[in-house]
């Protein structure tokens, strides 16, 4: 059996089939069940209907507009979180004193879900852009700062010894050993941070917004347009996956020395 | 300092080292006395856990809290210094730095072109001139260890400490690197202290072979090797010395029976 798939192109095709197979099967079963009348189209419209609605929303420019607005919000909040999270994470990671000073407050604030901040955010910043960007910032900030600190703390003790033996100055040690060594953890933090940011923008828009993907879903719910709700949900999922893929690609570009285990 | 001889003479007297483990204490080294001449090549053999690495780490200045005296050129060792270099069993190259950057890692306070020259010289010394831009994961085990040796030598230390540097290599690569370290030793006249579990290696390289015993780690015997270099591992004298050292190990293995009687 395996010998039939020695051709590398065939093998690629086979992997693609494995990758997409389950999703396609679910869609097919869903479509068939809808067609046979087992699924109430008001509660769960068939994939064909969702595709049609998607195309209409796309053509009218509504969907791209909502997507664009949501993405801009995410990028704003995420950028602030990345700058502050990396900066503070490096400072705290390198200094035991800073760690003791900030440790408690970070540990206590971290578990508060960004959504729980929404009432305060609206009080402080109103229902405009600022409150949403603040919620997104909160979501992305903690994964980035925590992973940055952890990455720095995990600096291999063996390299610390080598640096001591060679009397390597501290700044050189930080830039040539500590930060590059922390990069995989930092990239994980950035990836998780972006993902949480994307989840948070939708949550923030569900509460108070007049645009964005979250708003699109909320608005459709009030009008009982379950097909539009599903278009919004699937769009969120697909964009999240694309963002994750882009960061992974960036990671591969940056971290060339790492030969990670990639499964068998 | 009028004489480099005095400056690099290593003297260890009454050295004890304890480690705390779960509230208890274990004695890693007890009553070690050893003097090493400048330019000498000393091998240390002993079974696993007898404190060989601990001894090297103390000389390197990586361990503090020992009792007794460890002095180089009359100064008590209280921390690492550029007068001593060390090569570990694992090469400890920094994975994201190229070979030349790894070697330059220990070179500080030199202008760029001077630094490049020194790095090139040391890569030449270990025979890796063509690999300066390679990353550690692109090197074989033997090549990695050569880079580690170049890095340890880059500040021209008077004393090079080698902790089982060839332990993980195959037999042929090992012999090749043994010859290379001899060549470097003869060229640079660096004092060498080599820890190994390979008795042949110890005899092939050392002016003296220090045999250590286990629990607590003490020096059991010091065997001088008065053989011309390059040494023939199958010569009569070589084999006699090997027998003598083997006998020390067997004597130790039989000790428990003696107590049982
Ligand atoms: N950091 C440490 N903390 C506690 N005990 C230690 C520590 N380092 C070494 N020891 C103990 O000291 C003893 C000597 O260890 P050492 O590493 O020097 O042995 P070794 O002769 O180098 O052994 P091997 O040939 O296996 O490398 C061992 O019993 C070990 O458990
Ligand atoms: Mg050891």
XYZ file of C-alpha atoms and ligand atoms in Angstrom:
557
model
C 0.000 0.000 0.000
C 2.677 2.455 1.095
C 4.707 1.824 -2.033
C 1.977 3.355 -4.171
C 2.562 6.649 -2.400
C 6.299 6.971 -2.842
C 5.801 9.658 -5.457
C 6.308 12.894 -3.492
C 3.524 14.706 -5.339
C 1.067 11.945 -4.540
C 2.175 12.059 -0.955
C 1.554 15.807 -0.789
C -1.927 15.235 -2.170
C -2.476 12.528 0.404
C -1.458 14.880 3.221
C -3.757 17.579 1.873
C -6.600 15.061 1.848
C -5.851 14.129 5.466
C -5.694 17.800 6.412
C -9.039 18.783 4.871
C -10.847 15.444 4.939
C -12.651 15.731 8.270
C -13.878 19.291 7.631
C -15.177 18.384 4.176
C -16.896 15.272 5.545
C -18.685 17.267 8.252
C -19.871 19.821 5.712
C -21.079 17.030 3.414
C -22.998 15.238 6.169
C -24.468 18.534 7.348
C -25.599 19.357 3.805
C -27.152 15.926 3.278
C -28.974 15.965 6.622
C -30.354 19.426 5.849
C -31.417 18.248 2.424
C -33.245 15.262 3.895
C -35.074 17.601 6.290
C -33.483 16.410 9.515
C -32.187 19.896 10.384
C -34.419 22.912 10.968
C -33.061 25.587 8.549
C -33.966 28.368 11.004
C -31.854 26.807 13.743
C -29.075 25.483 11.519
C -29.140 26.551 7.873
C -27.412 24.253 5.354
C -23.841 24.971 4.200
C -25.101 25.926 0.751
C -27.259 28.664 2.298
C -24.347 29.929 4.381
C -22.122 30.043 1.322
C -24.740 32.016 -0.566
C -25.176 34.489 2.306
C -21.417 34.806 2.553
C -21.165 35.658 -1.116
C -23.962 38.262 -0.861
C -22.426 39.905 2.204
C -19.052 39.850 0.519
C -20.318 41.365 -2.743
C -22.236 44.123 -0.971
C -18.993 45.138 0.789
C -20.586 44.740 4.228
C -18.494 41.746 5.248
C -15.124 43.176 4.121
C -15.960 46.424 5.953
C -16.752 44.625 9.216
C -13.679 42.423 8.887
C -11.481 45.433 8.194
C -12.771 47.321 11.219
C -12.271 44.331 13.515
C -8.769 43.689 12.219
C -7.748 47.330 12.695
C -8.995 47.208 16.288
C -7.052 44.019 16.921
C -3.894 45.425 15.423
C -4.151 48.557 17.551
C -4.668 46.714 20.828
C -2.203 43.986 19.939
C 0.553 46.423 18.965
C 0.298 48.277 22.274
C 0.275 44.937 24.112
C 3.277 43.654 22.170
C 5.369 46.766 22.811
C 4.511 46.955 26.509
C 4.500 43.184 27.064
C 7.898 42.688 25.447
C 9.447 45.746 27.048
C 8.205 45.083 30.566
C 8.733 41.333 30.151
C 12.398 41.842 29.313
C 12.920 44.263 32.202
C 11.168 41.958 34.683
C 12.808 38.836 33.281
C 16.281 40.270 33.715
C 15.783 41.642 37.207
C 14.879 39.608 40.283
C 13.957 42.823 42.082
C 11.546 43.911 39.352
C 10.085 40.420 39.425
C 9.418 40.628 43.166
C 7.946 44.118 42.807
C 5.528 43.223 40.016
C 4.958 39.487 40.538
C 1.925 39.665 42.814
C -0.050 42.185 40.807
C 0.615 40.332 37.536
C -0.430 37.005 39.067
C -3.683 38.469 40.425
C -4.730 40.559 37.420
C -3.830 37.870 34.881
C -6.721 35.458 35.631
C -9.367 38.194 35.282
C -10.904 37.585 31.853
C -10.791 40.676 29.606
C -14.566 40.413 29.175
C -14.995 41.089 32.885
C -13.298 44.422 32.283
C -15.942 45.540 29.788
C -18.189 47.424 32.255
C -15.243 49.370 33.653
C -13.775 49.913 30.213
C -17.049 51.457 29.038
C -17.179 53.672 32.154
C -13.604 54.808 31.669
C -13.346 55.070 27.907
C -16.973 55.267 26.708
C -18.431 52.980 24.082
C -16.132 54.190 21.308
C -12.935 52.684 19.961
C -10.836 53.219 23.065
C -12.714 50.792 25.277
C -12.470 48.039 22.666
C -8.781 48.606 22.098
C -8.317 48.486 25.870
C -10.069 45.103 26.124
C -7.969 43.721 23.266
C -4.827 45.095 24.859
C -5.635 43.309 28.128
C -6.206 40.033 26.319
C -2.943 40.124 24.383
C -0.756 41.688 27.071
C -0.599 38.851 29.599
C 0.341 35.965 27.298
C 3.106 38.125 25.811
C 4.590 39.397 29.082
C 4.318 36.031 30.878
C 5.971 34.119 28.044
C 8.701 36.735 27.692
C 9.539 36.490 31.402
C 9.429 32.681 31.293
C 11.608 32.525 28.186
C 14.252 34.705 29.801
C 14.120 32.724 33.032
C 14.682 29.493 31.134
C 18.101 30.595 29.930
C 20.239 27.462 29.979
C 22.427 27.427 33.069
C 25.163 25.793 31.017
C 25.495 28.935 28.916
C 25.589 31.054 32.069
C 28.618 29.036 33.164
C 30.311 29.402 29.789
C 29.770 33.170 29.951
C 31.188 33.339 33.478
C 34.266 31.375 32.425
C 34.873 33.727 29.508
C 34.061 36.900 31.464
C 31.439 37.894 28.891
C 30.000 41.371 29.636
C 26.368 41.383 30.726
C 24.959 43.298 27.758
C 26.656 40.914 25.324
C 25.318 37.935 27.254
C 21.784 39.373 27.189
C 21.821 40.129 23.468
C 23.678 37.035 22.248
C 22.335 34.400 24.631
C 19.349 35.405 26.780
C 17.128 37.132 24.236
C 17.712 34.770 21.287
C 17.186 31.853 23.662
C 13.917 33.369 24.854
C 12.714 33.949 21.297
C 10.767 30.682 20.900
C 8.863 31.392 24.130
C 8.346 35.023 23.097
C 6.980 33.943 19.711
C 4.582 31.572 21.462
C 3.459 34.476 23.644
C 2.949 36.671 20.586
C 0.957 33.942 18.865
C -1.271 33.267 21.849
C -1.565 37.018 22.440
C -2.784 37.656 18.913
C -5.244 34.797 19.165
C -6.666 36.094 22.457
C -6.775 39.607 20.985
C -8.865 38.333 18.098
C -11.228 36.511 20.475
C -11.506 39.663 22.600
C -12.373 42.027 19.740
C -15.386 39.927 18.900
C -16.408 39.765 22.573
C -16.049 43.537 22.907
C -18.075 44.148 19.764
C -20.850 41.875 20.973
C -21.525 44.311 23.808
C -21.209 47.758 22.393
C -20.496 48.455 18.749
C -22.031 49.563 15.512
C -19.528 47.815 13.285
C -17.161 44.864 13.224
C -17.608 41.126 12.988
C -18.968 40.896 16.538
C -21.544 43.539 15.763
C -22.513 41.687 12.567
C -23.288 38.576 14.619
C -25.216 40.448 17.329
C -27.229 42.389 14.772
C -28.110 39.209 12.883
C -29.183 37.510 16.113
C -31.750 40.236 16.762
C -33.119 39.709 13.275
C -32.965 35.904 13.690
C -30.692 35.551 10.652
C -28.894 32.414 11.707
C -27.134 32.169 8.336
C -25.501 35.575 8.888
C -24.555 34.543 12.435
C -22.835 31.460 11.011
C -21.080 33.482 8.311
C -19.725 35.729 11.086
C -18.638 32.789 13.217
C -16.896 30.987 10.389
C -15.191 34.208 9.297
C -13.829 34.667 12.821
C -12.480 31.122 12.793
C -10.872 31.361 9.377
C -9.220 34.727 10.057
C -7.930 33.432 13.395
C -6.386 30.438 11.679
C -4.791 32.613 8.983
C -3.294 34.941 11.623
C -1.875 31.984 13.504
C -0.391 30.591 10.306
C 1.249 33.916 9.471
C 2.899 34.138 12.885
C 4.087 30.539 12.609
C 5.627 31.401 9.254
C 7.363 34.390 10.816
C 8.590 32.131 13.623
C 10.124 29.718 11.127
C 11.877 32.597 9.401
C 13.330 33.928 12.639
C 14.190 30.716 14.455
C 16.325 28.828 11.975
C 18.512 27.000 14.463
C 15.694 25.063 16.051
C 14.931 21.626 14.719
C 11.646 21.011 16.473
C 9.953 17.650 16.723
C 7.176 17.733 14.168
C 5.319 14.471 14.811
C 5.383 11.257 12.848
C 55.387 38.773 38.097
C 58.862 37.839 37.025
C 58.230 34.230 36.119
C 55.330 32.820 34.121
C 56.233 29.522 35.761
C 55.080 30.650 39.149
C 52.020 32.373 37.736
C 50.513 29.230 36.291
C 51.517 26.671 38.880
C 48.418 25.006 40.286
C 48.575 23.852 43.883
C 45.767 22.002 45.650
C 46.157 21.243 49.338
C 43.738 19.492 51.673
C 40.761 20.194 49.434
C 37.357 19.060 50.730
C 34.017 19.652 49.082
C 30.607 18.754 50.478
C 27.233 18.971 48.810
C 23.952 19.290 50.649
C 21.285 16.920 49.380
C 17.852 16.853 51.079
C 19.196 18.227 54.339
C 21.958 15.601 54.430
C 25.542 16.172 53.338
C 27.637 14.120 50.982
C 31.388 14.391 50.690
C 32.306 14.791 47.040
C 36.015 15.387 47.568
C 38.181 14.649 50.586
C 41.779 15.576 51.309
C 42.882 16.215 47.737
C 46.555 17.163 47.423
C 47.898 17.805 43.954
C 50.483 20.129 42.447
C 50.595 20.659 38.705
C 53.628 22.147 36.984
C 53.348 24.774 34.337
C 53.052 23.179 30.922
C 52.258 19.787 32.375
C 49.597 17.446 30.962
C 47.738 15.693 33.779
C 45.023 13.086 33.226
C 42.475 12.218 35.886
C 40.616 8.902 35.833
C 38.099 7.479 38.265
C 34.730 5.813 38.317
C 31.537 7.734 37.769
C 30.561 10.006 40.637
C 33.972 10.100 42.299
C 34.175 13.877 42.015
C 36.256 14.448 38.874
C 33.945 17.120 37.475
C 33.644 18.703 40.900
C 37.432 19.000 41.086
C 37.640 20.640 37.645
C 34.755 22.980 38.438
C 36.488 24.100 41.615
C 39.693 24.811 39.686
C 37.655 26.663 37.057
C 36.080 28.782 39.791
C 32.532 27.617 39.108
C 32.018 26.119 42.574
C 32.343 28.071 45.740
C 32.233 26.839 49.264
C 35.091 24.378 49.528
C 37.586 23.998 52.306
C 41.312 23.658 51.847
C 43.490 25.502 49.421
C 43.366 25.816 45.650
C 45.894 28.335 44.351
C 47.192 29.392 40.986
C 50.494 31.229 41.082
C 49.952 31.685 44.800
C 46.490 33.278 44.493
C 43.520 31.472 45.969
C 40.814 30.706 43.406
C 37.590 32.510 44.242
C 35.897 32.644 40.855
C 36.396 32.124 37.128
C 39.215 33.928 35.350
C 40.625 34.273 31.861
C 43.782 32.485 32.987
C 41.724 29.267 32.924
C 39.696 27.793 30.054
C 37.297 24.874 30.219
C 35.829 22.369 27.773
C 32.810 20.359 28.904
C 31.606 16.919 27.924
C 28.749 18.523 25.963
C 30.154 21.155 23.642
C 27.919 23.926 25.040
C 28.033 25.891 21.793
C 25.319 28.513 21.550
C 22.932 27.082 18.937
C 21.956 30.352 17.240
C 25.475 31.758 16.891
C 27.695 30.801 13.967
C 30.959 28.989 14.605
C 32.958 32.229 14.407
C 30.541 34.062 16.719
C 30.754 31.197 19.192
C 34.526 31.449 19.201
C 34.351 35.251 19.432
C 31.914 34.932 22.349
C 34.800 34.906 24.799
C 36.745 37.694 23.092
C 35.900 41.005 24.634
C 37.462 44.416 24.499
C 39.241 43.936 21.157
C 38.737 46.000 18.004
C 36.791 44.237 15.282
C 39.632 43.412 12.897
C 41.914 42.243 15.698
C 39.088 40.033 16.961
C 38.487 38.546 13.509
C 42.170 37.693 13.250
C 42.221 35.952 16.615
C 39.074 33.984 15.740
C 40.550 32.940 12.387
C 43.791 31.838 14.032
C 41.948 29.668 16.511
C 39.688 28.108 13.893
C 42.841 27.305 11.920
C 44.340 25.804 15.057
C 41.504 23.277 15.367
C 41.300 22.721 11.611
C 37.896 24.313 10.998
C 38.879 27.301 8.873
C 36.157 26.596 6.297
C 33.281 26.400 8.759
C 33.231 29.868 10.278
C 29.706 30.628 9.026
C 28.173 27.261 9.957
C 25.672 26.856 12.791
C 26.378 24.294 15.536
C 23.600 21.940 14.407
C 25.319 21.658 11.041
C 28.488 20.253 12.658
C 29.367 16.704 13.669
C 30.088 15.885 17.304
C 33.835 15.973 16.740
C 33.670 19.311 14.916
C 31.539 20.813 17.692
C 34.088 19.760 20.279
C 36.852 21.350 18.180
C 34.949 24.635 18.185
C 34.515 24.346 21.953
C 38.276 23.860 22.288
C 38.932 26.893 20.076
C 36.534 28.956 22.199
C 38.248 27.889 25.416
C 41.673 28.787 24.018
C 40.758 32.147 22.568
C 42.029 34.176 25.524
C 45.277 32.161 25.679
C 44.617 30.666 29.103
C 47.576 29.271 30.999
C 45.478 26.323 32.110
C 42.974 24.342 30.063
C 40.507 22.107 31.922
C 38.981 19.319 29.841
C 36.042 17.418 31.372
C 35.586 14.216 29.364
C 35.662 16.241 26.140
C 35.823 13.178 23.866
C 33.502 10.949 25.885
C 30.644 11.108 23.394
C 32.732 10.572 20.260
C 33.314 7.419 18.234
C 36.680 5.658 18.576
C 38.268 7.025 15.403
C 37.222 10.642 15.924
C 38.385 10.330 19.498
C 41.895 9.237 18.509
C 42.069 12.017 15.946
C 41.108 14.635 18.529
C 43.540 13.209 21.077
C 46.337 13.731 18.580
C 45.055 17.202 17.886
C 44.971 18.202 21.542
C 48.564 16.970 21.846
C 49.562 19.078 18.873
C 47.861 22.137 20.413
C 49.510 21.424 23.749
C 52.929 21.205 22.130
C 52.339 24.419 20.172
C 50.753 26.537 22.893
C 52.408 24.998 25.946
C 49.162 25.372 27.869
C 48.926 23.398 31.101
C 46.284 20.710 30.561
C 44.106 18.895 33.068
C 42.025 16.222 31.376
C 39.289 14.208 33.062
C 38.414 10.985 31.302
C 36.966 7.555 31.972
C 39.101 6.112 29.189
C 42.306 4.709 30.725
C 44.041 4.461 27.337
C 43.292 8.102 26.654
C 44.651 9.085 30.059
C 47.932 7.253 29.444
C 48.241 8.335 25.819
C 47.990 12.015 26.723
C 49.152 12.522 30.287
C 52.560 13.157 31.825
C 50.911 11.758 34.934
C 47.669 9.864 35.494
C 45.778 10.676 38.683
C 43.618 7.757 39.805
C 40.696 8.743 42.017
C 38.588 6.522 44.233
C 34.923 6.712 44.993
C 32.883 7.874 47.970
C 34.429 9.982 49.222
C 36.469 11.172 46.249
C 40.133 10.960 47.120
C 43.321 10.589 45.127
C 44.294 6.953 45.270
C 47.429 6.934 43.254
C 49.391 9.075 40.840
C 51.017 7.110 38.023
C 53.803 8.854 36.080
C 53.988 8.104 32.360
C 57.620 8.324 31.254
C 57.040 7.453 27.617
C 58.218 9.271 24.511
C 55.507 10.944 22.443
C 53.927 10.002 20.129
C 53.058 6.993 22.230
C 52.318 3.552 20.944
C 49.233 2.195 22.650
C 50.334 -1.398 22.145
C 53.932 -1.018 23.332
C 55.069 -3.075 26.306
C 55.482 -0.103 28.657
C 52.111 1.356 27.732
C 50.410 -1.952 28.450
C 52.231 -2.272 31.783
C 50.975 1.140 32.887
C 47.469 0.224 31.790
C 47.674 -2.949 33.904
C 48.829 -0.957 36.895
C 45.880 1.437 36.635
C 43.395 -1.366 35.999
C 44.662 -3.070 39.138
C 43.685 0.019 41.134
C 40.112 -0.223 39.896
C 39.831 -3.924 40.627
C 41.250 -3.440 44.087
C 38.463 -0.968 44.701
C 35.766 -3.260 43.340
C 36.849 -6.015 45.712
C 36.820 -3.862 48.803
C 33.202 -4.622 49.771
C 34.067 -8.331 50.045
C 36.935 -7.541 52.345
C 34.534 -5.724 54.639
C 32.021 -8.542 54.508
C 34.472 -11.086 55.891
N 25.404 20.419 42.290
C 25.465 19.305 43.049
N 24.626 19.156 44.102
C 24.690 18.062 44.868
N 25.538 17.029 44.661
C 26.375 17.103 43.617
C 26.379 18.244 42.757
N 27.317 18.040 41.806
C 27.865 16.845 42.071
N 27.313 16.267 43.163
C 27.676 14.983 43.769
O 29.064 14.944 43.917
C 29.577 13.680 43.550
C 30.632 13.836 42.489
O 30.049 14.331 41.290
P 30.892 14.637 39.978
O 29.979 15.192 38.981
O 32.076 15.435 40.348
O 31.352 13.160 39.562
P 32.233 12.704 38.316
O 33.423 12.011 38.853
O 32.458 13.833 37.403
O 31.292 11.622 37.641
P 31.102 11.289 36.067
O 32.292 10.496 35.654
O 29.882 10.469 36.035
O 30.983 12.599 35.343
C 28.396 12.844 43.103
O 28.057 11.973 44.147
C 27.304 13.826 42.863
O 26.069 13.275 43.242
Mg 31.800 14.348 35.427
